[in-house]
CSV table of C-alpha atoms in Angstrom, one decimal:
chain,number,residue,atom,x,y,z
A,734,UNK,CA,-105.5,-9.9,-60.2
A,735,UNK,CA,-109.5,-9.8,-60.0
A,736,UNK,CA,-109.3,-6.6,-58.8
A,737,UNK,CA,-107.7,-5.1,-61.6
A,738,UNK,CA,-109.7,-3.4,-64.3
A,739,UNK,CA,-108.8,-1.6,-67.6
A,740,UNK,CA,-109.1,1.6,-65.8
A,741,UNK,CA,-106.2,0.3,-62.8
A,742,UNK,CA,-103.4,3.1,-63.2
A,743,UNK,CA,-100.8,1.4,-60.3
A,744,UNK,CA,-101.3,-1.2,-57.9
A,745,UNK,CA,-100.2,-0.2,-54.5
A,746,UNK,CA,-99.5,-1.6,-51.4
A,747,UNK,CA,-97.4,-1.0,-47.4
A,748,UNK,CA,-94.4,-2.7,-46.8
A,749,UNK,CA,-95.7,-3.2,-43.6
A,750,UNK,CA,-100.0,-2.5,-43.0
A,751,UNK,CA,-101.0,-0.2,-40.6
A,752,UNK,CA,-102.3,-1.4,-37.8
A,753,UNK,CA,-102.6,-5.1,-38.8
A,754,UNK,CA,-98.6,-5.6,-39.5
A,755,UNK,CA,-99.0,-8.1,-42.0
A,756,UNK,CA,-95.8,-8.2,-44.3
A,757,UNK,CA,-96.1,-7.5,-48.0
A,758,UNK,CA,-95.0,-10.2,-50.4
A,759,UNK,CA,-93.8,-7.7,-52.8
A,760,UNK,CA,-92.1,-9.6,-55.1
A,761,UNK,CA,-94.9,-11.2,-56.1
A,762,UNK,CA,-97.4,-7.9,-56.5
A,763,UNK,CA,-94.9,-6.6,-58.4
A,764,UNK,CA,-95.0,-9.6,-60.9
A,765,UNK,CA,-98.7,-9.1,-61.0
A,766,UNK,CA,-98.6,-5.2,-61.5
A,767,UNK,CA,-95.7,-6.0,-64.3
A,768,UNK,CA,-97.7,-8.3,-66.3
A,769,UNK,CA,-100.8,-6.0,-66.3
A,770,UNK,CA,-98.5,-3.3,-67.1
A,771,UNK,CA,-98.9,-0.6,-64.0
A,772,UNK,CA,-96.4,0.1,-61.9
A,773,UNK,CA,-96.1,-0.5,-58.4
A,774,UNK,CA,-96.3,2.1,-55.6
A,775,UNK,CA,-94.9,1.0,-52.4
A,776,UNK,CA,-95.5,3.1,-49.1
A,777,UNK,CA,-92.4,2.2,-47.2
A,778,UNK,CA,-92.5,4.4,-44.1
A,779,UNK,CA,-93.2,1.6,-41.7
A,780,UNK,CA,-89.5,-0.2,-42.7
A,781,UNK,CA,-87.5,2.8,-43.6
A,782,UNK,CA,-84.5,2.0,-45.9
A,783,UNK,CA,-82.4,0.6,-43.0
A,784,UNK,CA,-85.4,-2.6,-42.9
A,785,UNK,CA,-85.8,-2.7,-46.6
A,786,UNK,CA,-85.7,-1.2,-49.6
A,787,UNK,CA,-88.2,-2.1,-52.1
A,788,UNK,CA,-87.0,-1.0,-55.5
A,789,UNK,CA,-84.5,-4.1,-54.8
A,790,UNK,CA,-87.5,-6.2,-55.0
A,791,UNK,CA,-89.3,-4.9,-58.0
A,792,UNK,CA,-91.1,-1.7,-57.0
A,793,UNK,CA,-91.2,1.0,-59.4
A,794,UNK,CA,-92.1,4.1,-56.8
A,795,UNK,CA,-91.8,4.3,-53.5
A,796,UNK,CA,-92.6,6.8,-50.9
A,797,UNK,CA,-92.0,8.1,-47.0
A,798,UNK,CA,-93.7,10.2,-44.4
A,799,UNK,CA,-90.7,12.1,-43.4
A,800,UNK,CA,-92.9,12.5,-40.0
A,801,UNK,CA,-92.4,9.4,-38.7
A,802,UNK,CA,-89.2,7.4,-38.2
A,803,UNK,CA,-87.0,9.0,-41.0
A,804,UNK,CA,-87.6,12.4,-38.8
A,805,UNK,CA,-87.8,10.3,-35.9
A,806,UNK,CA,-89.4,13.4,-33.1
A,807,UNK,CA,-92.3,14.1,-34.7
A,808,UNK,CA,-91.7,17.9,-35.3
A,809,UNK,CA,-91.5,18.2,-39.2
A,810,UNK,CA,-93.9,17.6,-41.8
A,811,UNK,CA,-92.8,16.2,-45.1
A,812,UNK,CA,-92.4,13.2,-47.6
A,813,UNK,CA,-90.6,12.1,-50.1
A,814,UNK,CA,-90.9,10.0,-53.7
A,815,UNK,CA,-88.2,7.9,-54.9
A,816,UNK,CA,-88.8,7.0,-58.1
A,817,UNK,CA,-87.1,3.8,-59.7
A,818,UNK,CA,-86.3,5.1,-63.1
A,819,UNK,CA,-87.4,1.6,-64.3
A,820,UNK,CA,-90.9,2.0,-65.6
A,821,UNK,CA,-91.9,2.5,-69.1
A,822,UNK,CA,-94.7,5.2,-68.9
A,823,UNK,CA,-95.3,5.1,-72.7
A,824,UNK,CA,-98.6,3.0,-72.5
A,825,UNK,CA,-102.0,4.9,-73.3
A,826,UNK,CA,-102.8,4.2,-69.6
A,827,UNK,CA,-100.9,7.1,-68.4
A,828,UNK,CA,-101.8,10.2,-70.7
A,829,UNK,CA,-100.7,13.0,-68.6
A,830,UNK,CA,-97.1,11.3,-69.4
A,831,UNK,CA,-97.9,10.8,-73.1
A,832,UNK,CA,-99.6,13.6,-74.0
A,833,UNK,CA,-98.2,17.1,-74.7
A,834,UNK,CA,-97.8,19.3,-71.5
A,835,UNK,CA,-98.9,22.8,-72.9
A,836,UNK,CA,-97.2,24.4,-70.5
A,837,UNK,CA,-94.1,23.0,-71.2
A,838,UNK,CA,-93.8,23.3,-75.0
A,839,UNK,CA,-95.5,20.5,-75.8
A,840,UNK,CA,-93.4,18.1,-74.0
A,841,UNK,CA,-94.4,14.4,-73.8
A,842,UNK,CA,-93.1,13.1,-70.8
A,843,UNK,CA,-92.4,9.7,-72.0
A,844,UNK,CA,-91.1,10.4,-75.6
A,845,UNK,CA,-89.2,13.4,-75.7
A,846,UNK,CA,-86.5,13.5,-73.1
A,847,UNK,CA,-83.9,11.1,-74.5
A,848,UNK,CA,-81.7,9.8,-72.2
A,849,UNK,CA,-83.9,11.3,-69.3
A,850,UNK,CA,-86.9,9.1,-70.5
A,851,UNK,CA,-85.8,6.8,-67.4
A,852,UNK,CA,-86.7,9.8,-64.8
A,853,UNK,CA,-89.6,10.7,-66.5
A,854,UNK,CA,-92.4,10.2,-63.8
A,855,UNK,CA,-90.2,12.0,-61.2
A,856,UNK,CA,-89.1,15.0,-63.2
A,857,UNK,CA,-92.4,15.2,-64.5
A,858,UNK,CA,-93.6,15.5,-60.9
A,859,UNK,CA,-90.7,17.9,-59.6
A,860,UNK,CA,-91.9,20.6,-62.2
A,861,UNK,CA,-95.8,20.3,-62.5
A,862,UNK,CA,-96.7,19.7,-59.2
A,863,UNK,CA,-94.3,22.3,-57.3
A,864,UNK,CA,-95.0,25.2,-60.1
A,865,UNK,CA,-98.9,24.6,-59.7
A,866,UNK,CA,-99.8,23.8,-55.9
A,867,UNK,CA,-96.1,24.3,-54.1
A,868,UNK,CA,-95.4,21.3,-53.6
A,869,UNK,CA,-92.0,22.2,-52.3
A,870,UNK,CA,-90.8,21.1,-48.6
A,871,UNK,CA,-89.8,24.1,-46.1
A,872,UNK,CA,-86.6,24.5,-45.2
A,873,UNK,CA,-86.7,24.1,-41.6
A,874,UNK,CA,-88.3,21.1,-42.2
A,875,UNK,CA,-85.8,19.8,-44.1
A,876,UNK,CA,-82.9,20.8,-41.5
A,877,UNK,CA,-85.0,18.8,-38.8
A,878,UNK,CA,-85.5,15.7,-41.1
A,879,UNK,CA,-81.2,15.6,-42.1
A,880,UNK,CA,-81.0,15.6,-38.8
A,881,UNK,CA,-83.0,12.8,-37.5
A,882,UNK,CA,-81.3,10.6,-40.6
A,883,UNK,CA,-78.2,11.2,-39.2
A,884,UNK,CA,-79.7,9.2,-36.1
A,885,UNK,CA,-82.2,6.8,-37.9
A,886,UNK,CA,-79.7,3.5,-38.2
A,887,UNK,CA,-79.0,3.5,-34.2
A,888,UNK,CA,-82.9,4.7,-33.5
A,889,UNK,CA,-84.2,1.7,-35.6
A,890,UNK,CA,-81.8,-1.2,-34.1
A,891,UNK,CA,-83.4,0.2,-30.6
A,892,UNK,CA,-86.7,0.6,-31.5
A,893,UNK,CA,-86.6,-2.7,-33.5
A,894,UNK,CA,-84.6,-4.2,-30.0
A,895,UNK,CA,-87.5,-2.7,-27.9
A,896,UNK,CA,-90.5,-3.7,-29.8
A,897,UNK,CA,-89.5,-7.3,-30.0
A,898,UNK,CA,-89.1,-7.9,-26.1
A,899,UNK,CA,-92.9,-5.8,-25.3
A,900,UNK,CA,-94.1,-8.4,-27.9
A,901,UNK,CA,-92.7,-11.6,-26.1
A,902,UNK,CA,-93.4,-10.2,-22.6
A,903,UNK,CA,-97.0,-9.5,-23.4
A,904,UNK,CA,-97.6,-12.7,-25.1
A,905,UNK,CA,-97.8,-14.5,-21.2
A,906,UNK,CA,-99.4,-11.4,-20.1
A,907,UNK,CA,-102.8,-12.2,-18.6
A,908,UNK,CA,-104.5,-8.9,-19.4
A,909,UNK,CA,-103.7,-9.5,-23.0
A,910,UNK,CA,-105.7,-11.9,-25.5
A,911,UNK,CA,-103.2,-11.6,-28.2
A,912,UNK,CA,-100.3,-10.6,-29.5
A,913,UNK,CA,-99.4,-9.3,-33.1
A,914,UNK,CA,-95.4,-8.9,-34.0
A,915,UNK,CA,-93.6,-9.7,-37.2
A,916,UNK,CA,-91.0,-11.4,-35.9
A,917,UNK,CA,-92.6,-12.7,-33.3
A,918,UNK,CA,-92.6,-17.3,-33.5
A,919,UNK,CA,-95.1,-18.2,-34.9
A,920,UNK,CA,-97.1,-15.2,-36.4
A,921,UNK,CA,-98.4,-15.6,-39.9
A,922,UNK,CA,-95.4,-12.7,-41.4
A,923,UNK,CA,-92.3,-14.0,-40.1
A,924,UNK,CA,-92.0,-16.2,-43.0
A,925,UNK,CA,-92.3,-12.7,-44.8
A,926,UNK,CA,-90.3,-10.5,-42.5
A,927,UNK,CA,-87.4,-13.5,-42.5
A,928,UNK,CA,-87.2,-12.7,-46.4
A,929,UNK,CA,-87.5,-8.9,-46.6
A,930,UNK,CA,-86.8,-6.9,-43.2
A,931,UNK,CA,-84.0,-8.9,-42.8
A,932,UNK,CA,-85.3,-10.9,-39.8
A,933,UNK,CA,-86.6,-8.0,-37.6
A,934,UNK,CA,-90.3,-6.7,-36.9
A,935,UNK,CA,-89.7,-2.7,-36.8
A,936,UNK,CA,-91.2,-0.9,-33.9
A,937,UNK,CA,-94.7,-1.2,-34.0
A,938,UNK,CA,-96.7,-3.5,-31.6
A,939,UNK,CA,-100.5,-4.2,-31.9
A,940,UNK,CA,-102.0,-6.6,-28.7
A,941,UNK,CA,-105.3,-7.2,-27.9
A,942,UNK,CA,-106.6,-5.9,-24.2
A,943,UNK,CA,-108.9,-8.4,-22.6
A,944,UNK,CA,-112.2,-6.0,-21.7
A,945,UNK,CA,-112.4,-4.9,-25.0
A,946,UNK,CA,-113.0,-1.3,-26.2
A,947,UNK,CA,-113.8,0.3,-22.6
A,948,UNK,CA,-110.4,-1.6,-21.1
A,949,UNK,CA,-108.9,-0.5,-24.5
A,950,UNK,CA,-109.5,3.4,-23.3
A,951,UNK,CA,-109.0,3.0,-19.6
A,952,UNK,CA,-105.7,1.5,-20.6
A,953,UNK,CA,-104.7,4.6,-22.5
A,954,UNK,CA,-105.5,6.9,-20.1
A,955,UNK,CA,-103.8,5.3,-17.6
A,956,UNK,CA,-100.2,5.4,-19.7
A,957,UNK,CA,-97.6,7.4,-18.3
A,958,UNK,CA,-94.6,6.8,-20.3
A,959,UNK,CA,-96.1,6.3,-23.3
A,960,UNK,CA,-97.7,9.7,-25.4
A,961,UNK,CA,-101.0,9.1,-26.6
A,962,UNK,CA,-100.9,10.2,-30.1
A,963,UNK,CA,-102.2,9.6,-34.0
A,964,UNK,CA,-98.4,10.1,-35.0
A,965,UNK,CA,-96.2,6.9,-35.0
A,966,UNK,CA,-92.4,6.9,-35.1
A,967,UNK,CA,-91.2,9.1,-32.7
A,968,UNK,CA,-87.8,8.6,-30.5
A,969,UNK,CA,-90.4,8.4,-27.8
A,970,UNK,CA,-93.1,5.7,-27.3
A,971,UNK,CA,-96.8,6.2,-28.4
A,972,UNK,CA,-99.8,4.6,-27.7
A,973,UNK,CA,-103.6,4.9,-29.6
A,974,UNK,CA,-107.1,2.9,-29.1
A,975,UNK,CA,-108.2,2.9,-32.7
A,976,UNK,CA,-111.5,2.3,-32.0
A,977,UNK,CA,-112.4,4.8,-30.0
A,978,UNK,CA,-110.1,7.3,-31.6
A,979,UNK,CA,-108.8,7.6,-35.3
A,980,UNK,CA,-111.8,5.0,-36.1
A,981,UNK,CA,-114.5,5.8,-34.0
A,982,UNK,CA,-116.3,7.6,-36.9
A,983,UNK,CA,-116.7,4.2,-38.8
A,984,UNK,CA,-119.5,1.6,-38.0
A,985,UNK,CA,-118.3,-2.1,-36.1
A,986,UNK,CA,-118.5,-3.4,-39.6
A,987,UNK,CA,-116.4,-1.0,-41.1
A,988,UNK,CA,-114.0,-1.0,-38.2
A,989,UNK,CA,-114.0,-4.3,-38.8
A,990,UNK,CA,-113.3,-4.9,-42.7
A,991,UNK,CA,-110.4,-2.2,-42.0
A,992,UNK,CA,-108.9,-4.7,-39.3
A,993,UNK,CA,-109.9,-2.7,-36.2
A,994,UNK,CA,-111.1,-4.4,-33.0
A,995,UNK,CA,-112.8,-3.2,-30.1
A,996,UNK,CA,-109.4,-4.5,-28.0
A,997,UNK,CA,-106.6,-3.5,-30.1
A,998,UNK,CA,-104.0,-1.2,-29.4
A,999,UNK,CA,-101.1,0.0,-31.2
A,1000,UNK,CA,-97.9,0.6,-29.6
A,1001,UNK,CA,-95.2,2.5,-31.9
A,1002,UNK,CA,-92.5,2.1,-29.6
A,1003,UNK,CA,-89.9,4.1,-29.0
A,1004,UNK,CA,-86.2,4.6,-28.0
A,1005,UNK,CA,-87.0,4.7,-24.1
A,1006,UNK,CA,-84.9,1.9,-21.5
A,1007,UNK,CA,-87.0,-1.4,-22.0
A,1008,UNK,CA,-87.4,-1.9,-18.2
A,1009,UNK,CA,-89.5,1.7,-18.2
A,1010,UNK,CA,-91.9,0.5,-21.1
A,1011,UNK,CA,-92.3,-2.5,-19.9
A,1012,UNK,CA,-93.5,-1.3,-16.8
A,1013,UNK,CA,-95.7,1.7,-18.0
A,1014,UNK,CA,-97.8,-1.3,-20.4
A,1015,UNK,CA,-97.6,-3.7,-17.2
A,1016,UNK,CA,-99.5,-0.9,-14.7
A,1017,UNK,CA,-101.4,0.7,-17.5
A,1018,UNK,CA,-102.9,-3.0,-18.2
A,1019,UNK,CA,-103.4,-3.5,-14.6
A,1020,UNK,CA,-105.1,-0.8,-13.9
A,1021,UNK,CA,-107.5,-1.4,-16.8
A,1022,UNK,CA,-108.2,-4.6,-16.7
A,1023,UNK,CA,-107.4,-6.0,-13.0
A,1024,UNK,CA,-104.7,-8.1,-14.2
């Protein structure tokens, strides 16, 4: 609420953050963001419909990197916006919905359209956005993205299956200072992931690598299995060192404030038999750390 100010257009949030994998309580920022009158914006890639679906629990937009598990191989490039149809855009905070699109006769998005006032946002942003920058998804990218739907309810019960048994063997790890998993007893979301991920933790695992950031990048070069990439989300498993990587660019303090440790690592792991990623983390660690 403090951070709100008469110039706040949405709030907006992660059903799950990246990397820290702390849960949203959406419910309640969307009771915040409705009071103050914005809308809420909900980045749902991390969950995917089959862990949740957040219009259910107040959101008013919500949106997907097709790249990652909705795709599910990392080969396209796309999103997607699903719009509620439950917002009233008619407030003076939002005039490129209330005030008349030249281009378009004059239209006001939020007045004129009758019995389509309740799609306004996302027919609004179907037409403006696609005639003036082509924002219009290719159609081999689309092919590759049906096809990887078709898949994602059997992919995400054995990445969710996966993930949950790296967590718990690499909490009595001794290379490993700690541990981070939704669903994992006793960390600080599973209250959160009980309520809206229906009791499972998705497939991303972030542990801390005793050695800090020199074991953390010895330990990713020693991966075999595992891919080291940015991307998360693939059928296959992926491994980054933040710190030395997507981050390295910020200050400690900044890496810090954004949740990044010298010894974290994020897994995103994949589809793979358990036994083999198991024991690509168990030598990689070794090898790193002496272990």
């Amino acid at each position: 609420r403090k951070a709100i100010t008469p110039k706040t257009k949405l709030l907006f949030c992660e059903t799950v953050s990246n990397p820290g994998l702390d849960v949203a309580d959406i419910e309640a920022i969307a009771k915040i963001a409705h009071e103050h009158g914005l809308p809420l914006v909900v980045d749902s890639t991390f969950t995917t419909p089959y862990l949740q679906r957040p219009i259910d629990h107040g959101a008013d937009i919500v949106i997907h990197s097709l790249t990652k598990w909705l795709g599910g191989h990392g080969a396209g490039i796309g999103g997607i916006v699903v719009d509620s149809g439950k917002f009233d855009w008619k407030s003076d905070k939002f005039p490129l919905m209330t005030q008349p699109e030249s281009s378009y006769h004059g239209v006001r998005w939020a007045h004129d359209l009758g019995d389509l006032s309740p799609i306004a946002f996302i027919l609004r942003m179907r037409v403006v956005p696609l005639r003036n920058l082509g924002a219009c998804i290719t159609p081999d990218n689309a092919w590759m993205f049906l096809q990887g739907i078709e898949t994602l309810t059997l992919r995400m019960e054995r990445h969710c299956e996966n993930s949950l048994a790296l967590a718990k063997h690499l909490q009595s790890h001794p290379g490993v200072e700690w541990v981070r998993y939704p669903t994992l007893d006793g960390d600080k979301n599973k209250p959160l992931a009980d309520k809206y991920l229906a009791g499972k933790g998705g497939s991303m695992v972030v542990f801390g690598i005793k050695g800090g950031a020199e074991a953390g990048s010895r330990f990713i070069e020693k991966l075999n299995l595992f891919s080291h990439l940015a991307n998360v989300g693939d059928a296959k498993s992926l491994a980054i060192h933040p710190a030395t990587t997507t981050h390295s660019q910020l200050s400690a303090e900044a890496q810090k404030a954004g949740g990044i440790t010298p010894e974290l690592i994020r897994l995103s792991v994949g589809i793979e038999h358990i036994d083999d990623i198991i024991a690509d983390v168990d030598q990689a660690i070794e090898a790193s750390t002496n272990a």
